[in-house]
Amino acid sequence: MLNKKSVDDINVKGKKVLVRCDFNVPLKDGKITDENRLVAALPTIKKLIADGGKVILCSHLGKPKGEPKPELSLAPVAARLTELLGQEVKFAADKEVVGANAKAAVQAMKDGEVILLENTRYRAEETKNGEAFSKDLASLCEVFVNDAFGTAHRAHCSNVGVSALVDTAVVGYLMQKEIDFLGNAVNNPERPFVAILGGAKVADKLNVINNLLEKCDTLIIGGGMAYTFLKAKGYEVGTSLIDNEKIDYCKEMMEKAEKLGKKLLLPIDTTIASEFPNPIDAEIDITVVPSDQIPADKMGLDIGTKTAELYAEAVKSAKTVVWNGPMGVFENPILAKGTIAVAKSLAETDATTIIGGGDSAAAVNQLGFGDKMSHISTGGGASLEFLEGKELPGVAAANDK
Ligand code: AMP
């Protein structure tokens, strides 16, 4: 359990409460195309409204790189939040984020009202945890609530800097839920604990592989990263994605698994094609071959059918499953079968199923299995760093219980 104070441990009646949310949602032509992060933020916001706080929301959106960029304004988020909450969320348009306009809007607030500040990354100091912007943010409030798991792996003004400058800094419900689910899975899992890792490169997930191998009973590898493992086993992998510098690392991990008595499952067959699809969702001719029979001029782009069955079997006997990274180039329906099979096996099990943020979360939601999972993390990088066993600065900054 998280040993940090939460919104349940404080009294916000009549107080100005600054809440760092993760409203970094995808936008297309000014419209929000995936509002999961907004919905995930509602429980904390509703609680603070009900308790009579003056609720000042803030978040970053995209990468404006320290300059006001109208296309990255949070105005559309305020409009959608107004609908979702059924109460006005006033947008404090302000190029300086905490300039004259925002300050006046905060001054005019009554208990239970909600405003949203402009994109925190309009300010160059934000991502450098610069003091001036941290002070500006702290000057707006008496209480700070961090509910942005998606940025918890970064030390920025709006999560870490501001925490040090207020008397009360606590975490919100979403942050608590994320840490409870991920923390329990990794540190106190109901066993057997099966971890599934996929995605593009081994290099991006070195520490995750290493840490999860120690914690889990079975580690399953799929996606692009599987081919470096297969090459480390001495197989021909053709033109598949390979991290040549990480072949020794993969050998080490296979030896480590053996030493620890852990199962490390690699694809036994693989879906191959002549080249990477271009565009990514283009029609493509595929064949499935055993993993040790990939022709020199072919590329592995998904796990094969037998592998999908093997992985589904492993999931069936698990009590806890953590999954991060697709099993193949899931953006192409012809190469999404492995990812769908794994998603389906998670959807069908009674085990606790936890999906790391980013591509795997998007895949599970897109495939319609979202509501079948115990928890889908809202943080891609943050959930990965958590699975690496790192302390997240955004969490560490909150007051201890
Ligand atoms: P990541 O961001 O590391 O989770 O990687 C996700 C990306 O990995 C997706 O865009 C997939 O298309 C890609 N990917 C998965 N399997 C393969 C593969 N066999 N070859 C190349 N890319 C892959």
Coordinates of C-alpha atoms and ligand atoms in Angstrom, one line a residue:
M1 CA 0.0 0.0 0.0
L2 CA 1.1 3.5 -0.8
N3 CA 2.4 5.3 2.3
K4 CA 1.5 8.8 1.1
K5 CA -1.3 11.1 2.3
S6 CA -4.2 11.2 0.0
V7 CA -7.3 13.4 -0.6
D8 CA -9.0 11.3 2.1
D9 CA -6.6 12.5 4.7
I10 CA -7.2 16.2 4.4
N11 CA -9.9 18.9 4.9
V12 CA -10.2 21.2 1.9
K13 CA -13.4 23.1 2.9
G14 CA -13.0 26.7 1.7
K15 CA -9.4 26.1 0.6
K16 CA -7.8 26.7 -2.7
V17 CA -6.7 23.3 -4.0
L18 CA -4.3 23.0 -7.0
V19 CA -4.7 19.6 -8.7
R20 CA -2.2 18.3 -11.1
C21 CA -4.0 16.1 -13.5
D22 CA -2.9 14.3 -16.6
F23 CA -5.0 15.8 -19.3
N24 CA -2.5 15.0 -22.0
V25 CA -5.1 13.6 -24.4
P26 CA -4.9 13.1 -28.2
L27 CA -6.5 15.9 -30.1
K28 CA -7.6 16.0 -33.8
D29 CA -8.9 19.2 -35.3
G30 CA -9.5 20.6 -31.7
K31 CA -11.5 17.4 -30.8
I32 CA -10.5 15.0 -28.1
T33 CA -10.2 11.5 -29.6
D34 CA -9.6 9.5 -26.5
E35 CA -10.9 10.8 -23.2
N36 CA -9.9 8.0 -20.9
R37 CA -7.5 10.3 -19.0
L38 CA -10.3 12.8 -18.4
V39 CA -12.7 10.2 -17.1
A40 CA -9.9 8.7 -14.9
A41 CA -9.4 12.1 -13.2
L42 CA -13.1 12.6 -12.3
P43 CA -13.2 10.8 -8.9
T44 CA -10.6 13.1 -7.3
I45 CA -12.2 16.2 -8.8
K46 CA -15.7 15.2 -7.6
K47 CA -14.4 14.5 -4.1
L48 CA -12.8 17.9 -3.8
I49 CA -15.9 19.7 -5.1
A50 CA -18.1 17.7 -2.7
D51 CA -15.8 18.7 0.2
G52 CA -16.1 22.4 -0.6
G53 CA -12.7 23.1 -2.0
K54 CA -11.9 25.7 -4.7
V55 CA -10.6 23.3 -7.3
I56 CA -7.9 24.6 -9.6
L57 CA -6.9 22.1 -12.2
C58 CA -3.7 22.1 -14.2
S59 CA -2.0 19.8 -16.7
H60 CA 0.4 19.7 -19.6
L61 CA -0.7 18.9 -23.1
G62 CA 1.7 17.8 -25.8
K63 CA 5.1 19.5 -26.2
P64 CA 4.7 23.2 -26.7
K65 CA 8.4 23.6 -25.6
G66 CA 7.9 26.6 -23.4
E67 CA 5.8 28.7 -25.7
P68 CA 2.1 29.4 -26.1
K69 CA 0.9 27.2 -29.0
P70 CA -2.8 27.7 -29.6
E71 CA -3.2 24.2 -31.0
L72 CA -2.0 22.8 -27.7
S73 CA -4.3 24.9 -25.5
L74 CA -6.3 23.1 -22.8
A75 CA -9.5 25.0 -23.7
P76 CA -11.1 21.9 -25.4
V77 CA -10.4 19.9 -22.2
A78 CA -12.2 22.5 -20.0
A79 CA -15.2 22.3 -22.4
R80 CA -15.4 18.5 -22.2
L81 CA -14.8 18.4 -18.5
T82 CA -17.7 20.8 -18.0
E83 CA -19.9 18.2 -19.8
L84 CA -18.4 15.2 -17.9
L85 CA -18.8 16.8 -14.5
G86 CA -22.1 18.5 -15.2
Q87 CA -20.8 21.7 -13.8
E88 CA -18.9 24.6 -15.3
V89 CA -15.1 24.2 -15.5
K90 CA -14.0 27.7 -16.2
F91 CA -10.9 28.0 -18.5
A92 CA -8.4 30.5 -17.2
A93 CA -6.8 31.4 -20.6
D94 CA -3.4 32.8 -19.8
K95 CA -0.2 32.7 -21.9
E96 CA 1.9 32.8 -18.7
V97 CA -0.3 30.1 -17.2
V98 CA -0.2 31.9 -13.8
G99 CA -0.5 35.5 -15.1
A100 CA -2.9 38.2 -14.2
N101 CA -5.9 36.5 -15.8
A102 CA -5.4 33.2 -14.0
K103 CA -4.8 34.9 -10.7
A104 CA -8.0 37.0 -11.0
A105 CA -10.0 33.9 -11.9
V106 CA -8.7 32.1 -8.8
Q107 CA -9.4 35.1 -6.6
A108 CA -13.0 35.1 -7.8
M109 CA -13.6 31.4 -7.0
K110 CA -16.3 30.3 -4.6
D111 CA -16.3 27.0 -2.7
G112 CA -17.0 24.0 -4.9
E113 CA -16.1 25.8 -8.1
V114 CA -13.6 24.5 -10.7
I115 CA -11.2 26.2 -13.0
L116 CA -8.6 24.9 -15.4
L117 CA -5.3 26.6 -16.0
E118 CA -3.6 26.8 -19.4
N119 CA -1.1 24.1 -20.5
T120 CA 1.7 24.1 -17.9
R121 CA 4.3 23.5 -20.7
Y122 CA 3.6 27.0 -22.1
R123 CA 6.2 27.9 -19.5
A124 CA 9.8 26.9 -20.3
E125 CA 10.6 26.3 -16.6
E126 CA 8.0 23.6 -16.3
T127 CA 10.1 20.7 -17.6
K128 CA 13.2 22.0 -15.9
N129 CA 11.5 22.2 -12.4
G130 CA 12.5 25.9 -12.4
E131 CA 11.8 27.8 -9.2
A132 CA 9.9 30.8 -10.6
F133 CA 7.0 28.7 -12.1
S134 CA 6.9 26.4 -9.1
K135 CA 6.4 29.5 -6.9
D136 CA 3.8 30.9 -9.2
L137 CA 1.8 27.7 -8.9
A138 CA 2.3 27.5 -5.2
S139 CA 1.1 31.1 -4.8
L140 CA -2.4 30.0 -6.1
C141 CA -3.2 27.4 -3.5
E142 CA -3.1 26.2 0.1
V143 CA -3.2 22.5 -0.8
F144 CA -1.6 20.6 -3.7
V145 CA -3.0 17.3 -5.0
N146 CA -1.0 15.3 -7.5
D147 CA -3.2 13.0 -9.5
A148 CA -1.1 12.8 -12.7
F149 CA 0.4 9.4 -12.8
G150 CA 1.4 9.9 -16.5
T151 CA 4.1 12.4 -15.5
A152 CA 5.0 10.9 -12.1
H153 CA 8.3 9.7 -13.5
R154 CA 9.3 13.3 -14.2
A155 CA 10.4 16.0 -11.7
H156 CA 8.6 19.1 -13.1
C157 CA 7.3 22.3 -11.5
S158 CA 3.7 21.2 -11.5
N159 CA 4.3 18.0 -9.6
V160 CA 7.6 18.1 -7.7
G161 CA 8.6 21.8 -7.6
V162 CA 5.2 23.0 -6.3
S163 CA 5.0 20.1 -3.7
A164 CA 8.0 21.5 -1.8
L165 CA 6.5 25.0 -1.6
V166 CA 3.1 24.1 0.0
D167 CA 2.3 22.9 3.5
T168 CA 0.0 20.1 2.3
A169 CA 0.9 18.0 -0.8
V170 CA -1.1 14.7 -1.2
V171 CA -1.9 12.2 -3.9
G172 CA -5.3 11.8 -5.6
Y173 CA -7.4 8.7 -6.1
L174 CA -6.0 7.9 -9.6
M175 CA -2.4 8.1 -8.5
Q176 CA -3.3 5.9 -5.5
K177 CA -5.0 3.4 -7.6
E178 CA -2.2 3.2 -10.1
I179 CA 0.4 2.7 -7.4
D180 CA -1.7 0.2 -5.5
F181 CA -2.3 -2.0 -8.6
L182 CA 1.2 -1.8 -10.1
G183 CA 2.8 -2.0 -6.6
N184 CA 0.8 -5.0 -5.5
A185 CA 1.4 -6.8 -8.8
V186 CA 5.1 -6.3 -8.7
N187 CA 5.9 -6.5 -5.0
N188 CA 3.1 -8.6 -3.5
P189 CA 1.6 -10.6 -6.4
E190 CA -0.8 -13.4 -6.1
R191 CA 1.0 -16.3 -7.8
P192 CA 1.6 -17.5 -10.4
F193 CA 2.6 -14.1 -11.7
V194 CA 3.0 -13.8 -15.4
A195 CA 4.6 -10.8 -17.0
I196 CA 4.2 -10.2 -20.7
L197 CA 6.5 -7.8 -22.5
G198 CA 6.4 -6.8 -26.1
G199 CA 6.9 -3.7 -28.2
A200 CA 9.7 -2.6 -30.5
K201 CA 13.1 -2.7 -28.9
V202 CA 14.9 -4.6 -26.2
A203 CA 17.0 -1.5 -25.4
D204 CA 13.9 0.4 -24.2
K205 CA 13.0 -2.2 -21.7
L206 CA 16.3 -3.5 -20.3
N207 CA 15.6 -2.7 -16.7
V208 CA 12.0 -3.8 -16.9
I209 CA 13.0 -7.3 -18.2
N210 CA 15.6 -7.6 -15.5
N211 CA 13.4 -6.4 -12.6
L212 CA 10.3 -8.4 -13.7
L213 CA 12.3 -11.6 -14.2
E214 CA 13.2 -11.4 -10.5
K215 CA 9.6 -10.8 -9.4
C216 CA 7.5 -12.9 -11.7
D217 CA 7.1 -16.7 -12.2
T218 CA 6.9 -16.6 -16.0
L219 CA 8.2 -13.9 -18.3
I220 CA 6.7 -13.9 -21.8
I221 CA 8.5 -12.0 -24.6
G222 CA 6.8 -11.0 -27.9
G223 CA 6.9 -8.1 -30.3
G224 CA 10.0 -6.8 -32.1
M225 CA 12.1 -7.4 -29.0
A226 CA 11.7 -11.2 -29.3
Y227 CA 14.0 -11.4 -32.4
T228 CA 17.0 -10.2 -30.4
F229 CA 16.3 -13.0 -28.0
L230 CA 15.9 -15.5 -30.8
K231 CA 19.2 -14.4 -32.4
A232 CA 20.8 -14.8 -29.0
K233 CA 19.6 -18.4 -29.1
G234 CA 21.6 -18.7 -32.3
Y235 CA 18.6 -18.6 -34.7
E236 CA 18.5 -17.0 -38.1
V237 CA 16.1 -14.1 -37.8
G238 CA 16.3 -12.7 -41.3
T239 CA 15.6 -9.0 -41.6
S240 CA 13.6 -8.8 -38.3
L241 CA 14.2 -5.9 -35.9
I242 CA 17.4 -6.6 -34.1
D243 CA 19.3 -4.8 -31.3
N244 CA 22.8 -6.1 -32.2
E245 CA 24.3 -4.5 -29.1
K246 CA 21.8 -6.3 -26.8
I247 CA 22.4 -9.9 -27.9
D248 CA 24.7 -10.5 -24.9
Y249 CA 22.2 -8.9 -22.6
C250 CA 19.5 -11.3 -23.9
K251 CA 21.8 -14.3 -23.3
E252 CA 22.4 -13.0 -19.8
M253 CA 18.6 -12.8 -19.1
M254 CA 18.1 -16.3 -20.4
E255 CA 20.8 -17.6 -18.1
K256 CA 19.4 -15.6 -15.2
A257 CA 15.9 -17.1 -15.8
E258 CA 17.4 -20.5 -15.7
K259 CA 19.3 -19.8 -12.5
L260 CA 16.3 -18.4 -10.8
G261 CA 14.1 -21.2 -12.0
K262 CA 11.8 -18.9 -13.9
K263 CA 10.1 -19.6 -17.1
L264 CA 11.1 -17.4 -20.0
L265 CA 8.8 -17.9 -22.9
L266 CA 9.9 -16.9 -26.4
P267 CA 7.9 -17.2 -29.7
I268 CA 8.0 -20.8 -31.0
D269 CA 6.6 -19.7 -34.3
T270 CA 6.5 -16.3 -36.0
T271 CA 4.5 -14.4 -38.7
I272 CA 6.8 -13.3 -41.4
A273 CA 6.6 -11.1 -44.5
S274 CA 9.0 -9.8 -47.1
E275 CA 9.1 -6.2 -45.7
F276 CA 7.6 -3.9 -43.2
P277 CA 4.2 -2.7 -44.3
N278 CA 4.2 0.7 -45.9
P279 CA 1.9 2.5 -45.0
I280 CA 1.7 0.6 -41.7
D281 CA -1.8 -0.7 -42.4
A282 CA -1.2 -1.8 -46.0
E283 CA -2.3 -5.2 -47.3
I284 CA 0.6 -7.7 -46.7
D285 CA 1.3 -11.3 -47.6
I286 CA 2.2 -13.3 -44.6
T287 CA 3.4 -16.8 -43.7
V288 CA 3.8 -18.4 -40.3
V289 CA 7.0 -20.4 -39.7
P290 CA 8.7 -22.0 -36.7
S291 CA 11.0 -19.5 -35.0
D292 CA 14.1 -21.3 -36.0
Q293 CA 13.2 -21.4 -39.7
I294 CA 13.0 -17.7 -40.6
P295 CA 14.4 -17.3 -44.1
A296 CA 17.3 -14.8 -44.4
D297 CA 15.3 -12.4 -46.6
K298 CA 12.1 -12.3 -44.4
M299 CA 11.1 -10.2 -41.4
G300 CA 9.2 -11.3 -38.3
L301 CA 6.2 -9.0 -37.7
D302 CA 4.0 -10.8 -35.2
I303 CA 4.0 -13.9 -33.0
G304 CA 2.7 -17.1 -34.7
T305 CA -0.5 -19.0 -34.0
K306 CA 1.2 -21.7 -31.9
T307 CA 2.9 -19.0 -29.8
A308 CA -0.4 -17.2 -29.3
E309 CA -1.8 -20.5 -27.9
L310 CA 1.2 -21.1 -25.7
Y311 CA 1.0 -17.6 -24.3
A312 CA -2.7 -17.9 -23.7
E313 CA -2.2 -21.1 -21.8
A314 CA 0.4 -19.4 -19.6
V315 CA -2.1 -16.6 -18.9
K316 CA -4.9 -19.2 -18.1
S317 CA -2.9 -20.6 -15.1
A318 CA -1.9 -17.2 -13.8
K319 CA -3.3 -15.3 -10.8
T320 CA -1.6 -12.0 -11.7
V321 CA -0.8 -10.8 -15.2
V322 CA 1.1 -7.6 -16.1
W323 CA 1.3 -6.7 -19.8
N324 CA 3.3 -4.0 -21.5
G325 CA 3.9 -3.8 -25.3
P326 CA 2.2 -5.3 -28.3
M327 CA 3.1 -8.8 -29.7
G328 CA 3.5 -7.5 -33.2
V329 CA 2.8 -4.6 -35.5
F330 CA -0.8 -4.4 -34.2
E331 CA -1.5 -1.2 -36.1
N332 CA -2.0 -3.5 -39.2
P333 CA -5.0 -5.8 -38.8
I334 CA -3.2 -8.7 -40.5
L335 CA -0.3 -8.4 -38.0
A336 CA -2.6 -7.8 -34.9
K337 CA -3.6 -11.4 -34.4
G338 CA -1.0 -12.2 -31.8
T339 CA -1.8 -9.0 -29.8
I340 CA -5.5 -9.8 -30.1
A341 CA -5.0 -13.4 -28.9
V342 CA -3.1 -12.2 -25.9
A343 CA -5.6 -9.4 -25.1
K344 CA -8.4 -12.0 -25.4
S345 CA -6.7 -14.4 -23.0
L346 CA -6.3 -11.6 -20.4
A347 CA -10.0 -10.6 -20.9
E348 CA -11.1 -14.2 -20.3
T349 CA -9.1 -15.0 -17.1
D350 CA -10.2 -14.3 -13.5
A351 CA -6.6 -13.3 -12.7
T352 CA -5.8 -9.7 -11.8
T353 CA -4.8 -8.2 -15.1
I354 CA -2.8 -5.0 -15.4
I355 CA -2.0 -3.2 -18.6
G356 CA 0.9 -0.8 -18.8
G357 CA 0.1 2.5 -20.4
G358 CA 1.0 3.6 -23.9
D359 CA 0.6 1.2 -26.9
S360 CA -0.7 -1.8 -24.9
A361 CA -3.4 0.3 -23.3
A362 CA -4.4 1.8 -26.7
A363 CA -4.4 -1.7 -28.2
V364 CA -6.6 -3.2 -25.5
N365 CA -9.1 -0.3 -25.7
Q366 CA -9.1 -0.3 -29.5
L367 CA -9.8 -4.0 -29.5
G368 CA -12.8 -3.5 -27.2
F369 CA -11.3 -5.4 -24.2
G370 CA -10.8 -2.3 -22.0
D371 CA -13.6 -3.0 -19.5
K372 CA -12.4 -6.6 -19.0
M373 CA -9.1 -5.7 -17.5
S374 CA -8.6 -5.1 -13.7
H375 CA -6.5 -2.0 -14.4
I376 CA -5.3 -0.1 -17.4
S377 CA -2.6 2.3 -16.5
T378 CA -2.9 5.9 -17.7
G379 CA 0.9 6.3 -17.8
G380 CA 3.2 4.8 -20.4
G381 CA 6.7 5.9 -19.3
A382 CA 5.6 6.1 -15.7
S383 CA 4.3 2.6 -15.6
L384 CA 7.5 1.3 -17.2
E385 CA 9.7 3.1 -14.7
F386 CA 7.6 1.7 -11.9
L387 CA 8.0 -1.8 -13.4
E388 CA 11.7 -1.2 -13.4
G389 CA 11.5 -0.8 -9.7
K390 CA 12.3 2.9 -9.7
E391 CA 10.9 5.4 -7.3
L392 CA 8.8 8.0 -9.1
P393 CA 9.7 11.6 -8.2
G394 CA 6.1 12.7 -8.6
V395 CA 5.0 10.2 -5.9
A396 CA 8.0 10.7 -3.6
A397 CA 7.2 14.4 -3.4
A398 CA 3.9 13.9 -1.6
N399 CA 3.6 14.1 2.2
D400 CA 4.1 10.8 4.0
K401 CA 1.3 9.4 6.1
Ligands
AMP1 P1 6.8 0.1 -27.8 O1 6.6 1.6 -28.0 O2 8.2 -0.3 -27.5 O3 5.8 -0.5 -26.9 O4 6.6 -0.5 -29.2 C1 5.4 -0.5 -29.9 C2 5.6 -0.6 -31.3 O5 6.3 -1.8 -31.6 C3 4.4 -0.7 -32.2 O6 4.3 0.5 -33.0 C4 4.6 -1.9 -33.0 O7 4.2 -1.7 -34.4 C5 6.0 -2.2 -32.9 N1 6.4 -3.6 -33.1 C6 5.8 -4.7 -32.6 N2 6.3 -5.8 -33.1 C7 7.2 -5.5 -34.0 C8 8.0 -6.2 -34.9 N3 8.0 -7.5 -34.9 N4 8.8 -5.5 -35.8 C9 8.8 -4.2 -35.8 N5 8.0 -3.4 -34.9 C10 7.2 -4.1 -34.1

